[in-house]
Tab-separated table of C-alpha atoms and ligand atoms in Angstrom:
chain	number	residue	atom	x	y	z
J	1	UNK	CA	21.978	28.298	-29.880
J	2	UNK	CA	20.097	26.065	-27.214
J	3	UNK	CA	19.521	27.211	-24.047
J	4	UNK	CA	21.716	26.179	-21.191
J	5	UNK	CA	19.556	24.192	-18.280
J	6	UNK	CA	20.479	23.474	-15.005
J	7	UNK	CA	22.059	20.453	-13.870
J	8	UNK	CA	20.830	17.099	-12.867
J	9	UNK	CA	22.624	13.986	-11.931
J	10	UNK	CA	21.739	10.686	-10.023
J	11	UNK	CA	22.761	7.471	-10.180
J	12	UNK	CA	21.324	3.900	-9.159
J	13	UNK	CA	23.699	0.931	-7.805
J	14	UNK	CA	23.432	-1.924	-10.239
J	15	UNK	CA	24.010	-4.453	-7.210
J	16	UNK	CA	20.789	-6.236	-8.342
J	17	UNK	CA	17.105	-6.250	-9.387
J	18	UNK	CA	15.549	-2.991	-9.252
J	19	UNK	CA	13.340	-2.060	-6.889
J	20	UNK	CA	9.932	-0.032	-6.554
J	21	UNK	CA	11.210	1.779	-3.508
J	22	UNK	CA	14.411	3.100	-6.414
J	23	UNK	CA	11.647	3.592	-9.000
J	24	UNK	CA	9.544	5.839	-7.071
J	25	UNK	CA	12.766	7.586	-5.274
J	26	UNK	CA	14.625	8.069	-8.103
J	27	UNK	CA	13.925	6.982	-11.718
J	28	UNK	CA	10.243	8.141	-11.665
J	29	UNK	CA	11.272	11.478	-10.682
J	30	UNK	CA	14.316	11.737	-13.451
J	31	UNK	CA	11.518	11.064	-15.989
J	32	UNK	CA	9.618	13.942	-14.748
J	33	UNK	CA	12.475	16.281	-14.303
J	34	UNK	CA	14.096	15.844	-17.580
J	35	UNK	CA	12.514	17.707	-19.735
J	36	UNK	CA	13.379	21.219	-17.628
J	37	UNK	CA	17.174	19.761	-17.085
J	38	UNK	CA	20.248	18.294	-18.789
J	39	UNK	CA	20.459	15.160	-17.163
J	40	UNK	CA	23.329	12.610	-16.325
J	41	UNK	CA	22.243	9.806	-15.057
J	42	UNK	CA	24.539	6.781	-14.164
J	43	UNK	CA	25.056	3.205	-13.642
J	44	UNK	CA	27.256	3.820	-9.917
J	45	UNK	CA	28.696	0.518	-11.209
J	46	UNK	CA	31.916	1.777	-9.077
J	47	UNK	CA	29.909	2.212	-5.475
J	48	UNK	CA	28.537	-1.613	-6.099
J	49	UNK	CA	31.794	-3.537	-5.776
J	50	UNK	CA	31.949	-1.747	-2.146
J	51	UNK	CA	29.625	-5.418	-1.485
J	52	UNK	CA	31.202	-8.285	-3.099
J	53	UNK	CA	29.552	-8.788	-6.109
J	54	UNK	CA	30.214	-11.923	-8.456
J	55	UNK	CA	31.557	-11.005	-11.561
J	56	UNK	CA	29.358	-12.743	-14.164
J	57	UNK	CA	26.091	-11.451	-12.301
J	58	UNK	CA	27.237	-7.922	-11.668
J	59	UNK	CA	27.882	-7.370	-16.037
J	60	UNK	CA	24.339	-8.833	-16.820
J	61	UNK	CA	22.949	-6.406	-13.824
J	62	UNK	CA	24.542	-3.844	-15.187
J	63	UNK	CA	22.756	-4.299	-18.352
J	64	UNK	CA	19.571	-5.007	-16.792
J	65	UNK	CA	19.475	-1.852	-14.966
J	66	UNK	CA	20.456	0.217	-17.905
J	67	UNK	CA	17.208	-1.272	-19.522
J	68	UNK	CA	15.287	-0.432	-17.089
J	69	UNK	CA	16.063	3.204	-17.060
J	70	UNK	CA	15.438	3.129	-21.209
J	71	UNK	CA	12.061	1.633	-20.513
J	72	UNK	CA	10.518	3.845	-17.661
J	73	UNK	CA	11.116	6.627	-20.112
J	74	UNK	CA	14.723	8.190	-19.474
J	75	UNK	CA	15.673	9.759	-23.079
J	76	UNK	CA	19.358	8.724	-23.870
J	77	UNK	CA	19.168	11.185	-26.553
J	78	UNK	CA	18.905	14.255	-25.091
J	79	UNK	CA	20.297	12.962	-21.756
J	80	UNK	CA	23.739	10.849	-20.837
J	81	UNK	CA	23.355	7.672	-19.347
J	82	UNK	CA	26.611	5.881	-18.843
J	83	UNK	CA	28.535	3.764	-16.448
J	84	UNK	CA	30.433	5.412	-13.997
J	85	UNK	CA	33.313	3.354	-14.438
J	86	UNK	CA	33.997	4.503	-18.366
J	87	UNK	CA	34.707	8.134	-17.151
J	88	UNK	CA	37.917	7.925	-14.772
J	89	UNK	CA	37.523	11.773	-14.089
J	90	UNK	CA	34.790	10.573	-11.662
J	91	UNK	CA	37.819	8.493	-9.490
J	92	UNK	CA	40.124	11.545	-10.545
J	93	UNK	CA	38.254	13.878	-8.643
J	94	UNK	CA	37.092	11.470	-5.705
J	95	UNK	CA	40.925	11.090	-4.484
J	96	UNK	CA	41.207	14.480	-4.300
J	97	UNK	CA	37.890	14.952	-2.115
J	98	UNK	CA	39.156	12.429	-0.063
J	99	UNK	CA	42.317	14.776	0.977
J	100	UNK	CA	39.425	17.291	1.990
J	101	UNK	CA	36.880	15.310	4.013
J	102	UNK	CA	37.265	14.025	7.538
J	103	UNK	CA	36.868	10.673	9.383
J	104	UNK	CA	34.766	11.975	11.587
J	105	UNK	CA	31.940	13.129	9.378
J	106	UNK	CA	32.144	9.920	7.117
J	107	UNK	CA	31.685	7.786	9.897
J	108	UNK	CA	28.544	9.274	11.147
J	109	UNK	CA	26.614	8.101	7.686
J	110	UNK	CA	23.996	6.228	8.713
J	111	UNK	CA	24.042	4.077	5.212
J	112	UNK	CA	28.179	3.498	6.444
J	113	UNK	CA	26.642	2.403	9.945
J	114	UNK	CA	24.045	0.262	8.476
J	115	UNK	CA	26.481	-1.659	5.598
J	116	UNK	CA	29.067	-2.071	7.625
J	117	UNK	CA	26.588	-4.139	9.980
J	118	UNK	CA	25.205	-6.378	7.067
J	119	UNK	CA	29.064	-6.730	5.941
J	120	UNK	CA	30.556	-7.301	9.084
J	121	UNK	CA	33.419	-9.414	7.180
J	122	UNK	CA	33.922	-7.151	4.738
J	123	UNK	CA	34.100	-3.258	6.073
J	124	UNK	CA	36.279	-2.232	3.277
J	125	UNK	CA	37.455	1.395	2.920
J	126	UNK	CA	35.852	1.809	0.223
J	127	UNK	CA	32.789	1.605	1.715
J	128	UNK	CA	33.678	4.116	4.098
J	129	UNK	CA	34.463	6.504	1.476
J	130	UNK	CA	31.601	5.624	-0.294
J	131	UNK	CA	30.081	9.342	0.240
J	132	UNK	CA	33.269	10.802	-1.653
J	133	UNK	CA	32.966	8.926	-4.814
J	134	UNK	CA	29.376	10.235	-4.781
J	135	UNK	CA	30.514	13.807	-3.818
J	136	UNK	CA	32.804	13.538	-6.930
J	137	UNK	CA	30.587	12.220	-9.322
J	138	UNK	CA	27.622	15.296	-8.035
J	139	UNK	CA	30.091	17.884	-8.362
J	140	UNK	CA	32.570	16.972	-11.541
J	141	UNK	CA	29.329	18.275	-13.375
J	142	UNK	CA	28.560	21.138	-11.655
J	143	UNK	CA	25.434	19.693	-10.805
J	144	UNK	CA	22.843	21.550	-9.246
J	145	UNK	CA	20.111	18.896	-8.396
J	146	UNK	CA	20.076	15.103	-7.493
J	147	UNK	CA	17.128	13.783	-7.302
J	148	UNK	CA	17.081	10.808	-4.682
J	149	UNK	CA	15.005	8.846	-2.383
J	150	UNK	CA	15.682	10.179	1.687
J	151	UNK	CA	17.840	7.646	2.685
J	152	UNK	CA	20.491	9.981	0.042
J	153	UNK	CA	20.273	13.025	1.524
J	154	UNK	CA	23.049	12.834	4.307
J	155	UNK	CA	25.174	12.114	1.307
J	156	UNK	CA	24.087	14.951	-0.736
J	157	UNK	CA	24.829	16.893	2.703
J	158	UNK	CA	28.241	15.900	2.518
J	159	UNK	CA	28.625	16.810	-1.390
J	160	UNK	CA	27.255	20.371	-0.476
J	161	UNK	CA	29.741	20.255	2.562
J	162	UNK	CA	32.955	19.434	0.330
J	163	UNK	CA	32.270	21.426	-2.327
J	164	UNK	CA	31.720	24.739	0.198
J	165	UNK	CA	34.580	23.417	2.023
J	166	UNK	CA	36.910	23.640	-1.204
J	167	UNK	CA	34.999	26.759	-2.507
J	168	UNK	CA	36.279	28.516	0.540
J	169	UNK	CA	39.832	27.324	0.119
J	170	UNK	CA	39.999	28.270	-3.570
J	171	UNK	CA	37.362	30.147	-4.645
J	172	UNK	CA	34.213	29.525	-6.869
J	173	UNK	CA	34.851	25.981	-8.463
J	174	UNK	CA	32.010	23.938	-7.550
J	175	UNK	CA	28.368	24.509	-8.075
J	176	UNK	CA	26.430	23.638	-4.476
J	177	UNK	CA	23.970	20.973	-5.515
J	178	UNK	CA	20.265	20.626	-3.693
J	179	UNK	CA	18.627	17.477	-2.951
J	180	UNK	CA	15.354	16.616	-4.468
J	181	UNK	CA	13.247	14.389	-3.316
J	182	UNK	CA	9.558	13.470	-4.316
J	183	UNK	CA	6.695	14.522	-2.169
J	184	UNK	CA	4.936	10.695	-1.631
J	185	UNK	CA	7.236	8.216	-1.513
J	186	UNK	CA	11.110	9.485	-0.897
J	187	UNK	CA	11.369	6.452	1.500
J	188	UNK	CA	8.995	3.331	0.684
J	189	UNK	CA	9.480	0.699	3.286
J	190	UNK	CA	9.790	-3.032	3.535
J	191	UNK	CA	6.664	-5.062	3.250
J	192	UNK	CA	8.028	-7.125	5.868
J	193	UNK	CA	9.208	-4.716	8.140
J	194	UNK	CA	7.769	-1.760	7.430
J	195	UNK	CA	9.858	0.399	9.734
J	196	UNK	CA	12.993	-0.328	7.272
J	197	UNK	CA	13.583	0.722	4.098
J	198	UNK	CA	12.923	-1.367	1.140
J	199	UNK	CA	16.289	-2.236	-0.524
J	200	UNK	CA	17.268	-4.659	-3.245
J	201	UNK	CA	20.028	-6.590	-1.493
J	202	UNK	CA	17.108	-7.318	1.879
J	203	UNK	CA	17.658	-11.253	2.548
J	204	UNK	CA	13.855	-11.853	2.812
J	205	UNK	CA	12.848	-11.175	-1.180
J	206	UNK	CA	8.959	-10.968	0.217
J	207	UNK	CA	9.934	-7.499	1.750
J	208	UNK	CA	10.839	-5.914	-1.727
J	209	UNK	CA	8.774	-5.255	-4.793
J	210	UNK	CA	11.341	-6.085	-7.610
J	211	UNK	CA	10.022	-3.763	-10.591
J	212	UNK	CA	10.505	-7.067	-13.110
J	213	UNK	CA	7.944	-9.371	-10.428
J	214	UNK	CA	5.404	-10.955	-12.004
J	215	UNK	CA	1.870	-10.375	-11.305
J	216	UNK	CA	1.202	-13.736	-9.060
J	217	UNK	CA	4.489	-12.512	-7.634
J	218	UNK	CA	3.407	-9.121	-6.393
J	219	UNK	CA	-0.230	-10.600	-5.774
J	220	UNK	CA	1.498	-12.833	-3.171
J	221	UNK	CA	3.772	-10.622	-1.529
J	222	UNK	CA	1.043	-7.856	-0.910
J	223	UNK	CA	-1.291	-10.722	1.155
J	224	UNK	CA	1.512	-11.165	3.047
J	225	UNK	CA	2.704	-7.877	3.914
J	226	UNK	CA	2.796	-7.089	7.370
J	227	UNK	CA	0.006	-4.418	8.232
J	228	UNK	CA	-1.314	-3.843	12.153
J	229	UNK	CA	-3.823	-6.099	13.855
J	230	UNK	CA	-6.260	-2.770	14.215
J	231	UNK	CA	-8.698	-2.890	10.869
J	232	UNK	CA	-8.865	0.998	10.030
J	233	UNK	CA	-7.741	2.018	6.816
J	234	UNK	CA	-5.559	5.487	7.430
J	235	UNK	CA	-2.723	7.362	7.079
J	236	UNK	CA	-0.382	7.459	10.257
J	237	UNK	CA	3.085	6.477	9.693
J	238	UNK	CA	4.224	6.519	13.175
J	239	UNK	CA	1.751	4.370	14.411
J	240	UNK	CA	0.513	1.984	11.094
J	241	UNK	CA	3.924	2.433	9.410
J	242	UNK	CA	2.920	-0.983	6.856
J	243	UNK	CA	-0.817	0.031	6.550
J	244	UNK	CA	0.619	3.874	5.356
J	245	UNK	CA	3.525	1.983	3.304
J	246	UNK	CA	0.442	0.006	1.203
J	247	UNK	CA	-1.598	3.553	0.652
J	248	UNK	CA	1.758	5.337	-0.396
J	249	UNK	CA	2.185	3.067	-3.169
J	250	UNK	CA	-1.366	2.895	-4.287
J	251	UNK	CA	-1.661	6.657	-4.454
J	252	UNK	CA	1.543	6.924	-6.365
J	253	UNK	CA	0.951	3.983	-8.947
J	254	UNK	CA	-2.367	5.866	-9.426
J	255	UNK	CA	-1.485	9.164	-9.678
J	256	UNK	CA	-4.226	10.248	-6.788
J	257	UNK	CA	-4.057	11.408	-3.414
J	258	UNK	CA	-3.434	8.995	-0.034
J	259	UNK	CA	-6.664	10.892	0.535
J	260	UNK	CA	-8.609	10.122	-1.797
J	261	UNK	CA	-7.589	6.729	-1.174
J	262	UNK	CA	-8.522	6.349	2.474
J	263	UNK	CA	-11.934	7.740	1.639
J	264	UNK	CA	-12.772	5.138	-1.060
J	265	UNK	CA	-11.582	2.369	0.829
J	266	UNK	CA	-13.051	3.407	4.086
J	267	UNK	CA	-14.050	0.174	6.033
J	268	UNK	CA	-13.339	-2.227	3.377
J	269	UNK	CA	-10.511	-3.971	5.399
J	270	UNK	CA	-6.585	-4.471	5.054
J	271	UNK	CA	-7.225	-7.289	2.589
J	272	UNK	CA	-8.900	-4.949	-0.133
J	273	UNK	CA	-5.988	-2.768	0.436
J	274	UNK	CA	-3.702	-4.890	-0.321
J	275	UNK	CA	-5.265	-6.321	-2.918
J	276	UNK	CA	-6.372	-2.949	-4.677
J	277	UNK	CA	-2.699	-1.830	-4.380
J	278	UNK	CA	-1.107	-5.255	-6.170
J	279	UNK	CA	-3.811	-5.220	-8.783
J	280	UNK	CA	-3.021	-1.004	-9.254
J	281	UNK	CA	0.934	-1.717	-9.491
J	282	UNK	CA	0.859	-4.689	-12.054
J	283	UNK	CA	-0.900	-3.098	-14.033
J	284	UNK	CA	1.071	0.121	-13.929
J	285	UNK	CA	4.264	-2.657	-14.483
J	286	UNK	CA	3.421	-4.347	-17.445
J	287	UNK	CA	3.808	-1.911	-20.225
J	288	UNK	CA	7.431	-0.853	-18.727
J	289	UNK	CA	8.282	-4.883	-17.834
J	290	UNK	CA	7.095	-5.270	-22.120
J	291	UNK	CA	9.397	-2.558	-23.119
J	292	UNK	CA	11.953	-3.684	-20.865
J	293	UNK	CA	12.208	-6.963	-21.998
J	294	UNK	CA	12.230	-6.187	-25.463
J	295	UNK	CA	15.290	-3.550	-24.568
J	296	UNK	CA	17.116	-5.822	-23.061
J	297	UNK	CA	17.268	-8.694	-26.245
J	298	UNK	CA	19.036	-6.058	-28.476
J	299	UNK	CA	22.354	-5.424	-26.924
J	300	UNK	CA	24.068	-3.849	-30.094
J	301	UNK	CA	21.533	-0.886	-28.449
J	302	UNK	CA	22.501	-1.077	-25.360
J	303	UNK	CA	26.058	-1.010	-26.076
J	304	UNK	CA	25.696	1.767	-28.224
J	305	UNK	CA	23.418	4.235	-25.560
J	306	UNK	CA	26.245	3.089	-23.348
J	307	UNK	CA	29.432	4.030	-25.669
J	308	UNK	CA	27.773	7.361	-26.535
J	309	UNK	CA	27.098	7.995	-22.850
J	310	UNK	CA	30.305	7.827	-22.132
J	311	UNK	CA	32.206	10.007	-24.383
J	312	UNK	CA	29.666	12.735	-23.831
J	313	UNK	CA	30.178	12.294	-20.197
J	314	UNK	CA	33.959	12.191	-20.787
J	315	UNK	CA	33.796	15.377	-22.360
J	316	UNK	CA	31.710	17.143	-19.860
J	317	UNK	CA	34.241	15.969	-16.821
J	318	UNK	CA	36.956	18.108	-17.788
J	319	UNK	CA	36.254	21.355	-17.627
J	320	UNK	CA	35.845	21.186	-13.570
J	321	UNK	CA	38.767	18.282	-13.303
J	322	UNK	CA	40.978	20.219	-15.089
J	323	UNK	CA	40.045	23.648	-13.074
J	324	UNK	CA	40.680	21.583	-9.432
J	325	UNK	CA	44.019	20.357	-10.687
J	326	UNK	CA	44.695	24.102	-11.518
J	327	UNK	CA	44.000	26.002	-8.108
J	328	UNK	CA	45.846	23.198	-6.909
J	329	UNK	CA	48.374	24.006	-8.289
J	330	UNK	CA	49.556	20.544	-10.026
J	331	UNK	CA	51.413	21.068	-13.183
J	332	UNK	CA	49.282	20.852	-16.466
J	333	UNK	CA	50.327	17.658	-18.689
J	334	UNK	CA	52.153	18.101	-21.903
O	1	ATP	P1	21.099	-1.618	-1.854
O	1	ATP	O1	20.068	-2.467	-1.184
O	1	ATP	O2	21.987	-2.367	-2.822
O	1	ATP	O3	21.820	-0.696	-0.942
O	1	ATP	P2	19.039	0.204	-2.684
O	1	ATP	O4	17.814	-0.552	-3.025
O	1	ATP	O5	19.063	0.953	-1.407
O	1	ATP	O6	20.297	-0.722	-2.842
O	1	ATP	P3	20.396	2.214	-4.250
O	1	ATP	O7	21.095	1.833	-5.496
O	1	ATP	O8	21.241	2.442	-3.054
O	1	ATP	O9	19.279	1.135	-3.906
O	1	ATP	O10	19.468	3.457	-4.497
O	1	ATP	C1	19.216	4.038	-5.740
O	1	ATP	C2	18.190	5.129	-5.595
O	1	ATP	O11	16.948	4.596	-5.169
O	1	ATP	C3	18.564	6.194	-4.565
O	1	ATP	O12	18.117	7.448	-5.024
O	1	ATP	C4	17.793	5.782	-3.352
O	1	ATP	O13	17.513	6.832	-2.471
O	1	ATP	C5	16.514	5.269	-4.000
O	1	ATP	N1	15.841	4.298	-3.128
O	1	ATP	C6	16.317	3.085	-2.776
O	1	ATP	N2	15.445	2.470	-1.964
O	1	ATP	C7	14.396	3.327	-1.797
O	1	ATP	C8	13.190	3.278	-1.061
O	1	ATP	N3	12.885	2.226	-0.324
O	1	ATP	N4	12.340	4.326	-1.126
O	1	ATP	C9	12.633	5.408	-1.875
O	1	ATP	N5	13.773	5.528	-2.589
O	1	ATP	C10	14.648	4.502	-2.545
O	2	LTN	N1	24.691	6.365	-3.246
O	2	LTN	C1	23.563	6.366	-4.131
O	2	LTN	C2	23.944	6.104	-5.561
O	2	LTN	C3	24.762	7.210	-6.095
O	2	LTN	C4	24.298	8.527	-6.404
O	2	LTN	C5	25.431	9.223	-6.882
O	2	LTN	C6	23.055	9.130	-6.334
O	2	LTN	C7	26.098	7.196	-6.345
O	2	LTN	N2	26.483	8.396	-6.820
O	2	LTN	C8	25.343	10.556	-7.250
O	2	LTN	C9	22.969	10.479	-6.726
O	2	LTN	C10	24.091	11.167	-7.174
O	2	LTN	C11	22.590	5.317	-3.648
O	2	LTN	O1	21.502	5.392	-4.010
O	2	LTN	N3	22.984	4.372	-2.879
């Protein structure tokens, strides 16, 4: 018999090209974690269409992020990776969350806060209960880690929050899940602003390293990241948030300390910086952009990863669907 592991599950939004702030906050991590966990990991296909998303575009992204996870190394043998919208136990168990969480805490997510500002014409429910849907799809497995970048954690909070809140009521259904997040590089900022994240849907494309840029691409957008007008090369993110932002991602592209780093490039200047740490991440791109592009020809693959995916994940949802709907009290189906 193989051993039972604990629990992982994360998912990515396929709302667009992926980023290098989700590949360090998330997808490098679920490489490195997999082997000591069974792993879900998900296309949150159902949290995108909380931002409009144009039909056509939002299937090939889908499939474009779902290569990417296959190429940095996620095993879809040993793990699931599926869409969140092929297992409806995931919306099953999010209504019923929703009868157990409260406006108040919802509306005190910062991510809620900051959405609802970029989509002032569109603040749909759903993006208020955004957090639930994730709650659900955390604890339907009885997940006990979720490894994310920082800008998650308030919304693992609230899983933790819902599933002690209905533990309480009915006893020990839910596993509490912990956040993980890497050591370097839970939160890598915009190039262009580097007090604000770096997100795939930013409106100025020069503020986000897309993991599929090419290399004049990346070359380009690392001149013109915004640094300090000081010259010395350190680590202070309070005071040279873009100068620490550009170390960050060399260190982690390189597998070697910001320290070591900051030593070597003592008094070189910001444009060897930024020059070391493009040169550093294309080459750390290409062999994953070369498998990536060769996944994503052969979609009789991808289909399949995706179909078996699902009715493994399908078949791991019930068990804790079916036990909610029991303390419940609702009456079993026929
Ligand atoms: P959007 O701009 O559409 O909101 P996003 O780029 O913030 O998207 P998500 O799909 O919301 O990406 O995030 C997927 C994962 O990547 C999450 O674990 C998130 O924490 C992580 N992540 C996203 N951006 C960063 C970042 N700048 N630094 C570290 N981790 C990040
Ligand atoms: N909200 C997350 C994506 C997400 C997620 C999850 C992450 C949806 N469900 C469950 C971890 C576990 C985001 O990155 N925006």
């Amino acid at each position: 018999m193989t051993e039972k592991k604990p629990i992982i599950f994360s998912g990515i939004q396929p709302s667009g090209n992926l980023t290098l702030g989700n590949y360090v906050g998330a997808l490098k991590n679920w490489v490195s974690l997999q082997d000591k966990y069974d792993c879900l990991f998900s296309l949150v296909d159902l949290h995108t269409i909380t931002v409009r998303q144009d039909p056509k575009s939002f299937r090939s992204n889908c499939y474009d992020a779902l290569a990417i996870y296959l190429a940095v190394g996620i095993d879809p043998i040993r793990h699931n990776v599926f869409l969140q919208s092929h297992v409806p136990a995931h919306t099953q168990l999010a209504w019923i969350l929703n009868c157990y969480s409260y406006m108040g805490e919802l509306s005190r997510m910062t991510q809620f806060k900051d959405k609802s500002k970029k989509n002032e014409t569109n603040i749909n429910v759903g993006l208020f209960s955004y957090p639930i849907l994730m709650a659900a799809d955390i604890l339907l497995y009885g997940t006990n880690l979720v490894p994310v970048g920082a800008d998650q954690k308030q919304h693992v909070e609230i899983a933790r929050d819902l599933a002690l809140r209905f533990n309480n009521i009915y006893g020990q259904v839910f596993a509490i899940p912990e956040v993980y997040h890497p050591p370097l590089g839970a939160r890598l900022m915009s190039l262009q602003e580097p007090t604000k994240k770096m997100s795939k849907s930013d409106d100025n494309s020069s503020a986000t390293i897309f993991l599929l840029d090419k290399p004049e691409d990346i070359l380009n957008k690392f001149k013109r990241a915004v640094t300090d007008s000081d010259t010395e090369i350190c680590f202070d993110i309070k005071n040279k948030p873009g100068v620490s932002n550009l170390l960050t991602i060399l260190a982690v592209v390189t597998d070697r300390s910001v320290e070591e780093w900051t030593t070597q490039l003592q008094g070189s200047g910001y444009g060897k910086l930024k020059t070391a740490t493009a040169e550093n991440l294309i080459e750390f791109l290409r062999p994953m952009q070369k498998r990536y592009y060769q996944l994503r020809k052969d979609q009789e693959y991808l289909d399949s990863v995706l179909k078996q995916g699902a009715a493994r994940a399908v078949d791991a949802s019930q068990e804790i669907l079916k036990k909610v709907y029991d303390v419940l009290g609702f009456i079993p189906t026929f």
